PDB file of C-alpha atoms in Angstrom:
ATOM      1  CA  GLN A 796       0.000   0.000   0.000  1.00 86.00           C
ATOM      2  CA  VAL A 797       1.046   3.563  -0.718  1.00 91.00           C
ATOM      3  CA  GLN A 798      -0.251   6.619   1.087  1.00 94.00           C
ATOM      4  CA  LEU A 799      -0.196  10.062  -0.496  1.00 96.00           C
ATOM      5  CA  VAL A 800      -0.990  13.182   1.492  1.00 96.00           C
ATOM      6  CA  GLU A 801      -1.423  16.537  -0.220  1.00 96.00           C
ATOM      7  CA  SER A 802      -1.180  19.910   1.455  1.00 96.00           C
ATOM      8  CA  GLY A 803      -0.838  23.575   0.554  1.00 97.00           C
ATOM      9  CA  GLY A 804      -4.156  24.355  -1.048  1.00 96.00           C
ATOM     10  CA  GLY A 805      -6.159  27.443  -0.206  1.00 97.00           C
ATOM     11  CA  LEU A 806      -7.765  30.633  -1.433  1.00 98.00           C
ATOM     12  CA  VAL A 807      -5.715  33.082  -3.473  1.00 98.00           C
ATOM     13  CA  GLN A 808      -6.418  36.055  -5.710  1.00 98.00           C
ATOM     14  CA  ALA A 809      -5.837  35.878  -9.436  1.00 98.00           C
ATOM     15  CA  GLY A 810      -2.182  36.448 -10.218  1.00 98.00           C
ATOM     16  CA  GLY A 811      -1.096  34.959  -6.914  1.00 98.00           C
ATOM     17  CA  SER A 812       0.895  31.836  -6.100  1.00 98.00           C
ATOM     18  CA  LEU A 813       0.528  28.635  -4.127  1.00 98.00           C
ATOM     19  CA  ARG A 814       2.782  25.647  -3.550  1.00 98.00           C
ATOM     20  CA  LEU A 815       1.276  22.216  -3.155  1.00 98.00           C
ATOM     21  CA  SER A 816       3.100  19.332  -1.522  1.00 98.00           C
ATOM     22  CA  CYS A 817       2.521  15.600  -1.761  1.00 97.00           C
ATOM     23  CA  ALA A 818       4.231  13.291   0.719  1.00 96.00           C
ATOM     24  CA  ALA A 819       4.415   9.613  -0.182  1.00 93.00           C
ATOM     25  CA  SER A 820       4.825   6.716   2.225  1.00 90.00           C
ATOM     26  CA  GLY A 821       3.954   3.086   2.644  1.00 87.00           C
ATOM     27  CA  ARG A 822       5.343  -0.393   2.662  1.00 75.00           C
ATOM     28  CA  THR A 823       5.301  -0.809  -1.111  1.00 76.00           C
ATOM     29  CA  PHE A 824       6.291   2.707  -2.115  1.00 75.00           C
ATOM     30  CA  SER A 825       9.856   1.613  -2.907  1.00 75.00           C
ATOM     31  CA  SER A 826       8.470  -0.408  -5.810  1.00 77.00           C
ATOM     32  CA  TYR A 827       7.561   2.902  -7.473  1.00 79.00           C
ATOM     33  CA  ALA A 828      11.118   4.254  -7.302  1.00 78.00           C
ATOM     34  CA  MET A 829      11.489   4.061 -11.093  1.00 79.00           C
ATOM     35  CA  GLY A 830       8.053   5.436 -11.754  1.00 91.00           C
ATOM     36  CA  CYS A 831       6.596   8.891 -11.672  1.00 94.00           C
ATOM     37  CA  MET A 832       4.361  11.199  -9.703  1.00 95.00           C
ATOM     38  CA  GLY A 833       1.618  13.258 -11.202  1.00 97.00           C
ATOM     39  CA  TRP A 834      -0.666  16.118 -10.328  1.00 98.00           C
ATOM     40  CA  PHE A 835      -4.218  16.114 -11.617  1.00 98.00           C
ATOM     41  CA  ARG A 836      -7.131  18.419 -10.929  1.00 98.00           C
ATOM     42  CA  GLN A 837     -10.897  18.260 -11.043  1.00 98.00           C
ATOM     43  CA  ALA A 838     -13.180  21.259 -11.247  1.00 97.00           C
ATOM     44  CA  PRO A 839     -16.899  20.999 -10.403  1.00 93.00           C
ATOM     45  CA  GLY A 840     -18.796  19.249 -13.168  1.00 95.00           C
ATOM     46  CA  LYS A 841     -15.663  18.407 -15.112  1.00 97.00           C
ATOM     47  CA  GLU A 842     -13.478  15.367 -15.658  1.00 97.00           C
ATOM     48  CA  ARG A 843     -10.263  14.950 -13.707  1.00 97.00           C
ATOM     49  CA  GLU A 844      -7.482  16.286 -15.908  1.00 98.00           C
ATOM     50  CA  PHE A 845      -3.727  15.991 -16.087  1.00 98.00           C
ATOM     51  CA  VAL A 846      -1.660  18.917 -14.799  1.00 98.00           C
ATOM     52  CA  ALA A 847       1.983  17.820 -14.484  1.00 98.00           C
ATOM     53  CA  THR A 848       4.179  14.773 -14.001  1.00 98.00           C
ATOM     54  CA  ILE A 849       7.754  14.106 -12.919  1.00 96.00           C
ATOM     55  CA  SER A 850      10.001  11.057 -12.992  1.00 94.00           C
ATOM     56  CA  TRP A 851      11.412  10.060  -9.605  1.00 90.00           C
ATOM     57  CA  SER A 852      14.706   8.855 -11.053  1.00 89.00           C
ATOM     58  CA  LEU A 853      15.456  11.244 -13.929  1.00 89.00           C
ATOM     59  CA  GLY A 854      13.507  14.316 -12.939  1.00 92.00           C
ATOM     60  CA  SER A 855      11.938  14.505 -16.398  1.00 95.00           C
ATOM     61  CA  THR A 856       8.780  16.590 -16.465  1.00 97.00           C
ATOM     62  CA  ARG A 857       5.735  17.204 -18.608  1.00 98.00           C
ATOM     63  CA  TYR A 858       2.957  19.763 -18.282  1.00 98.00           C
ATOM     64  CA  ALA A 859      -0.518  20.320 -19.582  1.00 98.00           C
ATOM     65  CA  ASP A 860      -0.642  23.145 -22.121  1.00 98.00           C
ATOM     66  CA  SER A 861      -2.938  25.119 -19.839  1.00 98.00           C
ATOM     67  CA  VAL A 862      -0.292  25.385 -17.093  1.00 98.00           C
ATOM     68  CA  GLU A 863       2.961  25.350 -19.089  1.00 98.00           C
ATOM     69  CA  GLY A 864       5.128  28.280 -18.070  1.00 98.00           C
ATOM     70  CA  ARG A 865       3.108  28.997 -14.909  1.00 98.00           C
ATOM     71  CA  PHE A 866       3.407  25.781 -12.894  1.00 98.00           C
ATOM     72  CA  THR A 867       6.573  23.919 -11.906  1.00 98.00           C
ATOM     73  CA  ILE A 868       6.704  20.376 -10.614  1.00 98.00           C
ATOM     74  CA  SER A 869       9.690  19.231  -8.561  1.00 97.00           C
ATOM     75  CA  ARG A 870      10.623  16.416  -6.227  1.00 95.00           C
ATOM     76  CA  ASP A 871      12.717  15.734  -3.154  1.00 94.00           C
ATOM     77  CA  ASN A 872      13.680  12.078  -3.326  1.00 91.00           C
ATOM     78  CA  ALA A 873      15.082  12.032   0.207  1.00 91.00           C
ATOM     79  CA  LYS A 874      11.704  13.135   1.557  1.00 93.00           C
ATOM     80  CA  ASN A 875       9.574  11.173  -0.931  1.00 92.00           C
ATOM     81  CA  THR A 876       7.802  14.447  -1.604  1.00 95.00           C
ATOM     82  CA  VAL A 877       6.654  16.123  -4.787  1.00 96.00           C
ATOM     83  CA  TYR A 878       5.798  19.788  -5.107  1.00 98.00           C
ATOM     84  CA  LEU A 879       3.716  21.852  -7.485  1.00 98.00           C
ATOM     85  CA  GLN A 880       4.615  25.525  -7.547  1.00 98.00           C
ATOM     86  CA  MET A 881       1.727  27.435  -9.088  1.00 98.00           C
ATOM     87  CA  ASN A 882       2.305  31.021 -10.202  1.00 98.00           C
ATOM     88  CA  SER A 883       0.149  33.526 -12.075  1.00 98.00           C
ATOM     89  CA  LEU A 884      -2.948  31.679 -10.952  1.00 98.00           C
ATOM     90  CA  LYS A 885      -6.193  32.194 -12.833  1.00 98.00           C
ATOM     91  CA  PRO A 886      -9.805  31.628 -11.776  1.00 97.00           C
ATOM     92  CA  GLU A 887      -9.952  28.684 -14.189  1.00 97.00           C
ATOM     93  CA  ASP A 888      -7.260  26.964 -12.099  1.00 98.00           C
ATOM     94  CA  THR A 889      -9.851  26.525  -9.343  1.00 98.00           C
ATOM     95  CA  ALA A 890     -10.218  22.805  -8.642  1.00 98.00           C
ATOM     96  CA  ILE A 891      -9.399  20.010  -6.262  1.00 98.00           C
ATOM     97  CA  TYR A 892      -5.798  19.008  -6.906  1.00 98.00           C
ATOM     98  CA  TYR A 893      -4.755  15.389  -6.529  1.00 98.00           C
ATOM     99  CA  CYS A 894      -1.340  13.790  -6.552  1.00 97.00           C
ATOM    100  CA  ALA A 895      -0.889  10.239  -7.716  1.00 97.00           C
ATOM    101  CA  THR A 896       1.860   7.674  -8.195  1.00 95.00           C
ATOM    102  CA  SER A 897       2.519   5.467 -11.190  1.00 94.00           C
ATOM    103  CA  GLY A 898       4.830   2.535 -11.795  1.00 91.00           C
ATOM    104  CA  VAL A 899       5.322   3.570 -15.402  1.00 89.00           C
ATOM    105  CA  VAL A 900       9.026   4.073 -16.064  1.00 87.00           C
ATOM    106  CA  GLY A 901       9.536   7.671 -17.089  1.00 89.00           C
ATOM    107  CA  ILE A 902       6.560  10.010 -17.079  1.00 94.00           C
ATOM    108  CA  SER A 903       2.906   9.662 -17.890  1.00 95.00           C
ATOM    109  CA  PRO A 904       0.030  12.097 -18.435  1.00 96.00           C
ATOM    110  CA  TYR A 905      -2.560   9.284 -18.456  1.00 97.00           C
ATOM    111  CA  ARG A 906      -4.854   9.005 -15.492  1.00 97.00           C
ATOM    112  CA  HIS A 907      -5.415   5.262 -15.902  1.00 96.00           C
ATOM    113  CA  GLU A 908      -1.681   4.590 -15.463  1.00 96.00           C
ATOM    114  CA  TYR A 909      -1.700   5.875 -11.887  1.00 96.00           C
ATOM    115  CA  ASP A 910      -2.291   3.384  -9.095  1.00 94.00           C
ATOM    116  CA  TYR A 911      -2.570   5.376  -5.882  1.00 95.00           C
ATOM    117  CA  TRP A 912      -4.178   8.742  -5.280  1.00 97.00           C
ATOM    118  CA  GLY A 913      -4.199  11.277  -2.493  1.00 97.00           C
ATOM    119  CA  GLN A 914      -7.353  12.693  -0.939  1.00 97.00           C
ATOM    120  CA  GLY A 915      -7.018  16.007  -2.776  1.00 97.00           C
ATOM    121  CA  THR A 916      -6.539  19.600  -1.731  1.00 97.00           C
ATOM    122  CA  GLN A 917      -8.797  22.485  -2.716  1.00 98.00           C
ATOM    123  CA  VAL A 918      -7.372  25.412  -4.672  1.00 98.00           C
ATOM    124  CA  THR A 919      -9.639  28.404  -5.171  1.00 98.00           C
ATOM    125  CA  VAL A 920      -8.583  31.408  -7.253  1.00 98.00           C
ATOM    126  CA  SER A 921     -10.746  34.492  -6.946  1.00 97.00           C
ATOM    127  CA  SER A 922     -11.035  37.087  -9.703  1.00 93.00           C
TER     128      SER A 922
END
């Protein structure tokens, strides 16, 4: 089992910044050492969508077009923690943000390739 705990969400004005964290733990987490972590988000009435992903081993990253240049994903392998720095936030970034872990070697933007998910953290951007 793998446990993922997100933190750092909140309410911010448009143009502001937030940093989300996702701490991973669990007996079987070491089996994901060659995999990747991803951030997804789900707004009310919409499907859960890909935001960003990072490889644990290589640090390779990929972003959704909607956040490219504004969001930065990073990881701290020693702490088994992944971060999502969100700058220049827009009202359309409002959603529940989830982190997830995948055993896919490299990076993946595909929701179905992720095995474990956190409980989510709310991000609200006011106009």
